[in-house]
Structures are given as structure tokens and as C-alpha cells.
Short mmCIF file of C-alpha atoms and ligand atoms in Angstrom, two decimals:
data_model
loop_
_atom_site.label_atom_id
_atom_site.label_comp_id
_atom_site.label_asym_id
_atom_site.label_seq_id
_atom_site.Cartn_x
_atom_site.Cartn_y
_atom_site.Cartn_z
CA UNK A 1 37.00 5.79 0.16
CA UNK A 2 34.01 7.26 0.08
CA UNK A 3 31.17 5.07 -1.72
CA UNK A 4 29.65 6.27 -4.76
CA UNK A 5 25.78 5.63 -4.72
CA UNK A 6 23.43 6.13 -7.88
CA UNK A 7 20.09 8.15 -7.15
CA UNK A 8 17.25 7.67 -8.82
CA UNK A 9 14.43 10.05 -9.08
CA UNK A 10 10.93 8.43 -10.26
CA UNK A 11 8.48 11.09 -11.19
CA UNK A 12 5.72 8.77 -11.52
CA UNK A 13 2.88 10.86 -13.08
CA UNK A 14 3.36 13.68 -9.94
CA UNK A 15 4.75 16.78 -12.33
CA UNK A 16 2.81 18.02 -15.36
CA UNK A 17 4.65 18.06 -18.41
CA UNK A 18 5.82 21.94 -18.05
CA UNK A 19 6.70 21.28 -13.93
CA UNK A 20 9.04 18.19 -15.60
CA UNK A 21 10.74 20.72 -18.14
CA UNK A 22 10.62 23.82 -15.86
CA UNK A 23 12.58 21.26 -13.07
CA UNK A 24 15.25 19.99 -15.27
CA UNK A 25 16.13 23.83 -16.63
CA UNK A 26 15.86 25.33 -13.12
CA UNK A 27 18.04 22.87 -11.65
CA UNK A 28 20.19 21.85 -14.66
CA UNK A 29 23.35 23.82 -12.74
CA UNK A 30 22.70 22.98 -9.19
CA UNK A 31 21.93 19.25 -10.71
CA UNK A 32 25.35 18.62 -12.26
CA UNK A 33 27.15 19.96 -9.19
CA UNK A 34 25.34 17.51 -7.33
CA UNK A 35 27.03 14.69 -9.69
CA UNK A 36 29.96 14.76 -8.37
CA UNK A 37 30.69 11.65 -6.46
CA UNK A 38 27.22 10.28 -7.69
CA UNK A 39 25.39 9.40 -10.27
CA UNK A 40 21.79 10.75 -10.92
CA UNK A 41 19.29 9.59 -13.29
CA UNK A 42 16.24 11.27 -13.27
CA UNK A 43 12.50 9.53 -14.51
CA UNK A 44 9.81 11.85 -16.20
CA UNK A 45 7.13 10.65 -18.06
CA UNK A 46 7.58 9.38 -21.91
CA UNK A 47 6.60 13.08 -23.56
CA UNK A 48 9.57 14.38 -22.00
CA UNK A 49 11.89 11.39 -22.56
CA UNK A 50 13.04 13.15 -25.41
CA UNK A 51 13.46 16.86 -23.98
CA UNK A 52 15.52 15.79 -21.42
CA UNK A 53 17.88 13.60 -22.95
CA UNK A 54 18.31 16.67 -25.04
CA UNK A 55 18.75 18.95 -21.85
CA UNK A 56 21.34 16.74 -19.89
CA UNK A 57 23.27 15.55 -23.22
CA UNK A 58 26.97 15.69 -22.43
CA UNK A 59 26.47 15.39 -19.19
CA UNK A 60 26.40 12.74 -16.61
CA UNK A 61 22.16 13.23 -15.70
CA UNK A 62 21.28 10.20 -17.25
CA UNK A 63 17.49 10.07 -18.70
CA UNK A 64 15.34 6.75 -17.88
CA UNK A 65 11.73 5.89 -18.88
CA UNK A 66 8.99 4.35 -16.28
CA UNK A 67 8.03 1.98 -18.16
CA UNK A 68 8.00 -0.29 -21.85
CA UNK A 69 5.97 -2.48 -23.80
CA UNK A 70 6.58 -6.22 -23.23
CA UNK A 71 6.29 -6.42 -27.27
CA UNK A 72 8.73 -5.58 -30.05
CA UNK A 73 6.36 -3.58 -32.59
CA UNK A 74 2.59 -4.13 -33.91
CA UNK A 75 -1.09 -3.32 -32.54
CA UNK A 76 -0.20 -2.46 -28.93
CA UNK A 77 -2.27 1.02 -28.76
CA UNK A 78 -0.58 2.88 -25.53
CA UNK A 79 2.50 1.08 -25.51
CA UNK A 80 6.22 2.26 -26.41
CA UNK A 81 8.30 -0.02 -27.45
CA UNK A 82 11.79 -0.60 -26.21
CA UNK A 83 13.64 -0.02 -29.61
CA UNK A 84 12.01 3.52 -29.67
CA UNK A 85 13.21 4.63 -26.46
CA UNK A 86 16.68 3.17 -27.25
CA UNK A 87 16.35 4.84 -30.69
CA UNK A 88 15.65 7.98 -28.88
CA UNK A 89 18.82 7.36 -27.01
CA UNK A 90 16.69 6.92 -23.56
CA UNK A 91 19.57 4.32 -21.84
CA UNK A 92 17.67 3.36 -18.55
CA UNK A 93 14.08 1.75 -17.87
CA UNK A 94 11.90 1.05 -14.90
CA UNK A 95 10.09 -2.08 -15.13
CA UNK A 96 8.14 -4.37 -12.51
CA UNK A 97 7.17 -0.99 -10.74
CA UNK A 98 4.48 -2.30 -7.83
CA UNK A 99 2.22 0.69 -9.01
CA UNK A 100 2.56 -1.11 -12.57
CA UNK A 101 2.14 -4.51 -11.53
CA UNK A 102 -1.13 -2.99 -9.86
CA UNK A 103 -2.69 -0.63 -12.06
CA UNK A 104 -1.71 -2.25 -15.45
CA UNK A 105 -2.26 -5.65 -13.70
CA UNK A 106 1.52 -7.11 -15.26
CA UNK A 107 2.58 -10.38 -14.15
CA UNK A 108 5.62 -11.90 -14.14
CA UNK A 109 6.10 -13.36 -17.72
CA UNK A 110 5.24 -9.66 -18.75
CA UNK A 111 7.72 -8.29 -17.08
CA UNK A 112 10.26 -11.28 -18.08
CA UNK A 113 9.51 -10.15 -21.84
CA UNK A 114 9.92 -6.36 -21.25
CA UNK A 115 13.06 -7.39 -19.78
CA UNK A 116 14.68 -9.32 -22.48
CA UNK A 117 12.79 -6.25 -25.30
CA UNK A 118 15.34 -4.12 -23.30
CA UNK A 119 18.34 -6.18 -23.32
CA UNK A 120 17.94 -6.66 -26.70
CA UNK A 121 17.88 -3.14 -27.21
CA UNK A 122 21.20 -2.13 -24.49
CA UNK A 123 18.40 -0.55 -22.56
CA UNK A 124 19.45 -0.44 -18.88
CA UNK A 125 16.63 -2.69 -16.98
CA UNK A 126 15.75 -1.20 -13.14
CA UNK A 127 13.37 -4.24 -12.44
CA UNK A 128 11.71 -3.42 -9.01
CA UNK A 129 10.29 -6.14 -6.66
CA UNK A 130 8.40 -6.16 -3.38
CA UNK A 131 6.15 -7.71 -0.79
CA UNK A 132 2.89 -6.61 0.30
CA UNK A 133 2.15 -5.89 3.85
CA UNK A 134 0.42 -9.16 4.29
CA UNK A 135 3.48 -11.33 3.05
CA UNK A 136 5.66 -8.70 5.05
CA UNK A 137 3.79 -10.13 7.81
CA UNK A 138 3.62 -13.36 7.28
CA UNK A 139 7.35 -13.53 6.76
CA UNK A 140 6.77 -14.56 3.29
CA UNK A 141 9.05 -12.02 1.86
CA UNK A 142 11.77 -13.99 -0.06
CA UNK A 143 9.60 -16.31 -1.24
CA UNK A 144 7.10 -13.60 -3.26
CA UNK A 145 10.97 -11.86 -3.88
CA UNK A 146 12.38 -15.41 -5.45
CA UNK A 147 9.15 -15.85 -7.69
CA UNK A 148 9.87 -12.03 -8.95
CA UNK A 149 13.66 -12.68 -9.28
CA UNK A 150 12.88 -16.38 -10.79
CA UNK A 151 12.80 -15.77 -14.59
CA UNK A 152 15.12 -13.01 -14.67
CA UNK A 153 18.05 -14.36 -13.06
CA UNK A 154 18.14 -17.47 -15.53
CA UNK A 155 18.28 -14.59 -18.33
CA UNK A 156 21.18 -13.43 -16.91
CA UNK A 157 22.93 -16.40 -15.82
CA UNK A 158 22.56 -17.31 -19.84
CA UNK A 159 23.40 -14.45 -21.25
CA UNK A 160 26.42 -12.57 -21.62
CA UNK A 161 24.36 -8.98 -20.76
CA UNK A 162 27.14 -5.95 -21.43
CA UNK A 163 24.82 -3.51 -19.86
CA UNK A 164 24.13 -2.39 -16.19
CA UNK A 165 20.95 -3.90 -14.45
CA UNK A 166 19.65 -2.76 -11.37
CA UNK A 167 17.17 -4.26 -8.91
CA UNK A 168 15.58 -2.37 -6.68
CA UNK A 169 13.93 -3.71 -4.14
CA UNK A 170 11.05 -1.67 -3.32
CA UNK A 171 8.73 -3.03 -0.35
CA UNK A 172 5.06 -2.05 -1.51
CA UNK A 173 3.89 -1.39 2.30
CA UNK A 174 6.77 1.42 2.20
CA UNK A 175 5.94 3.43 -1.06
CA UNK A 176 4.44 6.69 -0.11
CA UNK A 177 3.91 5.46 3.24
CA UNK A 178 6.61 7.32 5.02
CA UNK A 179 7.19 4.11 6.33
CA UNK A 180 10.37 1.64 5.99
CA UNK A 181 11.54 -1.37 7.36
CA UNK A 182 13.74 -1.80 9.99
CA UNK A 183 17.55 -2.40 9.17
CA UNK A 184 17.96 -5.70 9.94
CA UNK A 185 15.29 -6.55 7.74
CA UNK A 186 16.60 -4.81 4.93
CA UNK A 187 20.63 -5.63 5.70
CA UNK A 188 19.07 -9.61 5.51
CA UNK A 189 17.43 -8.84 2.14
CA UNK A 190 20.10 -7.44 0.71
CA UNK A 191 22.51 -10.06 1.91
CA UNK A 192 19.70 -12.83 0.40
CA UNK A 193 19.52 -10.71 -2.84
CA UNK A 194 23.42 -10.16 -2.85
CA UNK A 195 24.23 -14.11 -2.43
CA UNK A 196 21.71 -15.48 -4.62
CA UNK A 197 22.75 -13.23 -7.57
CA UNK A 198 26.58 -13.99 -6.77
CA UNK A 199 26.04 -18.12 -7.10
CA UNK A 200 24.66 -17.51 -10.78
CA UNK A 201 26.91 -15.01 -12.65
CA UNK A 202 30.01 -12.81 -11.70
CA UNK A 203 28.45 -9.81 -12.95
CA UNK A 204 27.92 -6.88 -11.01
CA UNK A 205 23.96 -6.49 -10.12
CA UNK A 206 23.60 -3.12 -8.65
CA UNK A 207 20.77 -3.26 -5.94
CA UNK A 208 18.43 -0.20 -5.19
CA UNK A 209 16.56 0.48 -2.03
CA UNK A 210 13.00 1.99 -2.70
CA UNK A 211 9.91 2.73 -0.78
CA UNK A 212 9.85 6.77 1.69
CA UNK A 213 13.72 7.63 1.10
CA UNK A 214 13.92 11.33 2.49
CA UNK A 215 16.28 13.42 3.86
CA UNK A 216 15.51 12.03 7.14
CA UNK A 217 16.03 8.50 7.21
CA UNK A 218 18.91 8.41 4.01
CA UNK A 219 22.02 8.55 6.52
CA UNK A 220 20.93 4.96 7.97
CA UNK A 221 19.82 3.53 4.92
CA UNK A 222 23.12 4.50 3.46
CA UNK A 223 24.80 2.14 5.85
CA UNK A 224 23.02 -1.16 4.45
CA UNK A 225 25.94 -3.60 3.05
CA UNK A 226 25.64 -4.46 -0.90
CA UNK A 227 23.73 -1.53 -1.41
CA UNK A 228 24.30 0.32 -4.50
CA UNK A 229 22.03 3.20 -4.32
CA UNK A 230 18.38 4.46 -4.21
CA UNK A 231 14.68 4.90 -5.92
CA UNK A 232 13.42 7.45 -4.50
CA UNK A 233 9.54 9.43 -5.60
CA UNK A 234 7.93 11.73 -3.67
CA UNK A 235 10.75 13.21 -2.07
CA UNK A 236 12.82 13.70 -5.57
CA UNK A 237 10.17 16.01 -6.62
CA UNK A 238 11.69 19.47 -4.75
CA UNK A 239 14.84 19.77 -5.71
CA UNK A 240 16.11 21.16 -1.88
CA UNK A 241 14.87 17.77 -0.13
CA UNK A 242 16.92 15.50 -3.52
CA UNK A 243 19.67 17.62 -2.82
CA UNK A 244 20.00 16.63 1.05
CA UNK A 245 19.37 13.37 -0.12
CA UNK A 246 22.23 12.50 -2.47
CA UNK A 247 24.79 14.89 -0.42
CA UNK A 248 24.26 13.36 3.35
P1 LIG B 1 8.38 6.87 -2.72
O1 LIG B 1 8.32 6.02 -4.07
O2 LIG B 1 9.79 7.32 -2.52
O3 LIG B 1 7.41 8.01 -2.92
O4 LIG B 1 7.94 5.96 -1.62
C1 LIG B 1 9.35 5.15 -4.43
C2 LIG B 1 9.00 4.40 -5.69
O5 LIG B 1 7.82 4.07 -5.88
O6 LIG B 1 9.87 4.11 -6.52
#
């Protein structure tokens, strides 16, 4: 049987907010055909949260945010809280994103508590983790990938979590570098990831590749054991070069 894979399309801050809108309407047929077999969520920026889950309700285009605040409510100027989005009906959330990490300098306990502000809100977590280049080098992968995967994997071992979580494991050296790593690399992570989450709990982690998914390098990358399905950013922005993607 053919395996189903979930696509995810991370917006980051590349559309505008009519370019999101004028995407989701232009596409909205051509975008449910494409479920099919699949499963699509798509990732615009928080003013449009709300539009979209509009757009795609009643349908199977699920609506996720980039992002959340690591509190539950108070003077955090900037920051959305996870109880909005869920009251807002938003059912997925990126967190841990590298360009996050970077730019809005979070750290591990940060992302720990955005984690648990989402489970406690049956908010969908996608946490992404990655290696630099340097550790890449260095061979130092699993160990930066077992400090990400530390915290969060005792949540789940102690909790009886009823919604999906995702990790997507996103080398930073590959995102928007047109670059990936070579298979055996990423079959071995995948196998490390897949094991370590399977001694803990008997729940079903799906795991995410992320970092230059195109049309052009999808077919092998579809091949990877344990994999669930994909992050992909750039190339989810024209809707021809998603399509290819998610029907290879
Ligand atoms: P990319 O981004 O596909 O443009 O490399 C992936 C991501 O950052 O999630």
C-alpha cells in the first residue's frame, strides 16, 4: 500500500499578507485534490491564522502557526499565546524552528515550556531540531539532537498526550541551502530518532524531514525508513513546484 506522507508548507515571513490569502483562494480547488492520499497543512503568518482556518474549514487543509509564546497570558508584548491560537481553532504549531532559535535567541527550556503551553492547549507541537554545519562536521550530530530531544521526550514519556506530535528534523546547514545530506546519514538519524522514541512510550511520533525539499530530490527522500513526511519552505511557496512535491 501506498504510504501516506503529511506535507508541510512553512511560509516563514516569504508571502505578504495578500500573496498568503490570494494563494490559499487560488489554489483552494487544486489544493484539496491534492489531499487525496496526503495530508497538507499549510503555515502562514499569525494575521492570517484566522483567514485560513476560515478558508479550508471542512476540509482536510489543516492550518498551523510558526510559532507561540512560551507563557500562558500576561506582559509578553509580541507574543501569542497558545490558548489563543487553540481558541481560534489553529490545531498545529511550529516550535524550535532553527531560524527561531537564531533570531529570537530561544533555548531549550523555552522551547520545553512552549511545548507543554501547547499540550495543554491540544495544540499539535511540530518541534524542529538540527545541527549546524560545524557539529555536522564534527560528527556531533546526535549529541546536539539528544540535548534538543532531552526535555521533551520525558514530557511525553509522563504524560498521556492524546494529540499528534511531530519532529522534524531539520539540519540547519540544509535550510535554504539547496543542499541535503546524504541518505545514509539521514536513514541513520531517523533510525536513532525512531529507536530512542520507541524505548520511552508506544505512541506514534511522526518524524518530518526538513531543510531544500524540491521537486527534485523528494523521490529519494521519500524512500527514508520511519519517515512520516516533510517541512518543506521555499519550494511550498509556488503552488506548481508543492504540487510535484506531494504527488511524486
Ligand atoms: P527550506 O526550509 O525548505 O526553504 O530549506 C525548510 C524549513 O526551514 O522548514
Amino acid at each position: 500500500m501506498k504510504k501516506k506522507f503529511i506535507f508541510i508548507a512553512n511560509w516563514k515571513m516569504y508571502l505578504n499578507f495578500n500573496q498568503e490569502i490570494e494563494f490559499a483562494t487560488s489554489n483552494y480547488d487544486n489544493l484539496l485534490k491534492l489531499i487525496n492520499k496526503n495530508n497538507i497543512i499549510l503555515c502562514p503568518s499569525f494575521l492570517n491564522l484566522k483567514t485560513l482556518i476560515q478558508i479550508f474549514k471542512e476540509t482536510n487543509v489543516n492550518i498551523c502557526a510558526q510559532n507561540c509564546s512560551d507563557h500562558c497570558k500576561g506582559s509578553y508584548t509580541g507574543q501569542i499565546s497558545a490558548t489563543s491560537l487553540s481558541l481560534a481553532n489553529c490545531k498545529h504549531c511550529i516550535i524550535g524552528h532553527s531560524e527561531s532559535r537564531k533570531y529570537l535567541n530561544e533555548n531549550e527550556n523555552d522551547i520545553t515550556e512552549k511545548f507543554k503551553q501547547l499540550i495543554n492547549n491540544y495544540i499539535s507541537p511540530i518541534l524542529c531540531i538540527g545541527e549546524n554545519e560545524k557539529d555536522h562536521k564534527n560528527q556531533n550530530t546526535m549529541n546536539i539532537l539528544d540535548n534538543q530531544l532531552k526535555n521533551i521526550l520525558n514530557i511525553i514519556k509522563n504524560n498521556n498526550i492524546k494529540q499528534h506530535i511531530y519532529i522534524a528534523y531539520e539540519p540547519i546547514w540544509s535550510i535554504g541551502t539547496g543542499k541535503i545530506a546524504n541518505i545514509d546519514h539521514l536513514e541513520n538519524i531517523f533510525a536513532w530518532i525512531y529507536e530512542k522514541i520507541k524505548k520511552l512510550t508506544n505512541k506514534h511520533i511522526k518524524l518530518l524531514y526538513g531543510g531544500s525539499v524540491n521537486s527534485k530530490n523528494i523521490s529519494i527522500l521519500k524512500k527514508i525508513t520511519n519517515l512520516d513526511g516533510f517541512l518543506i519552505g521555499k519550494a511550498s511557496l509556488n503552488f506548481q513546484e508543492f504540487k510535484k512535491i506531494v504527488k511524486s
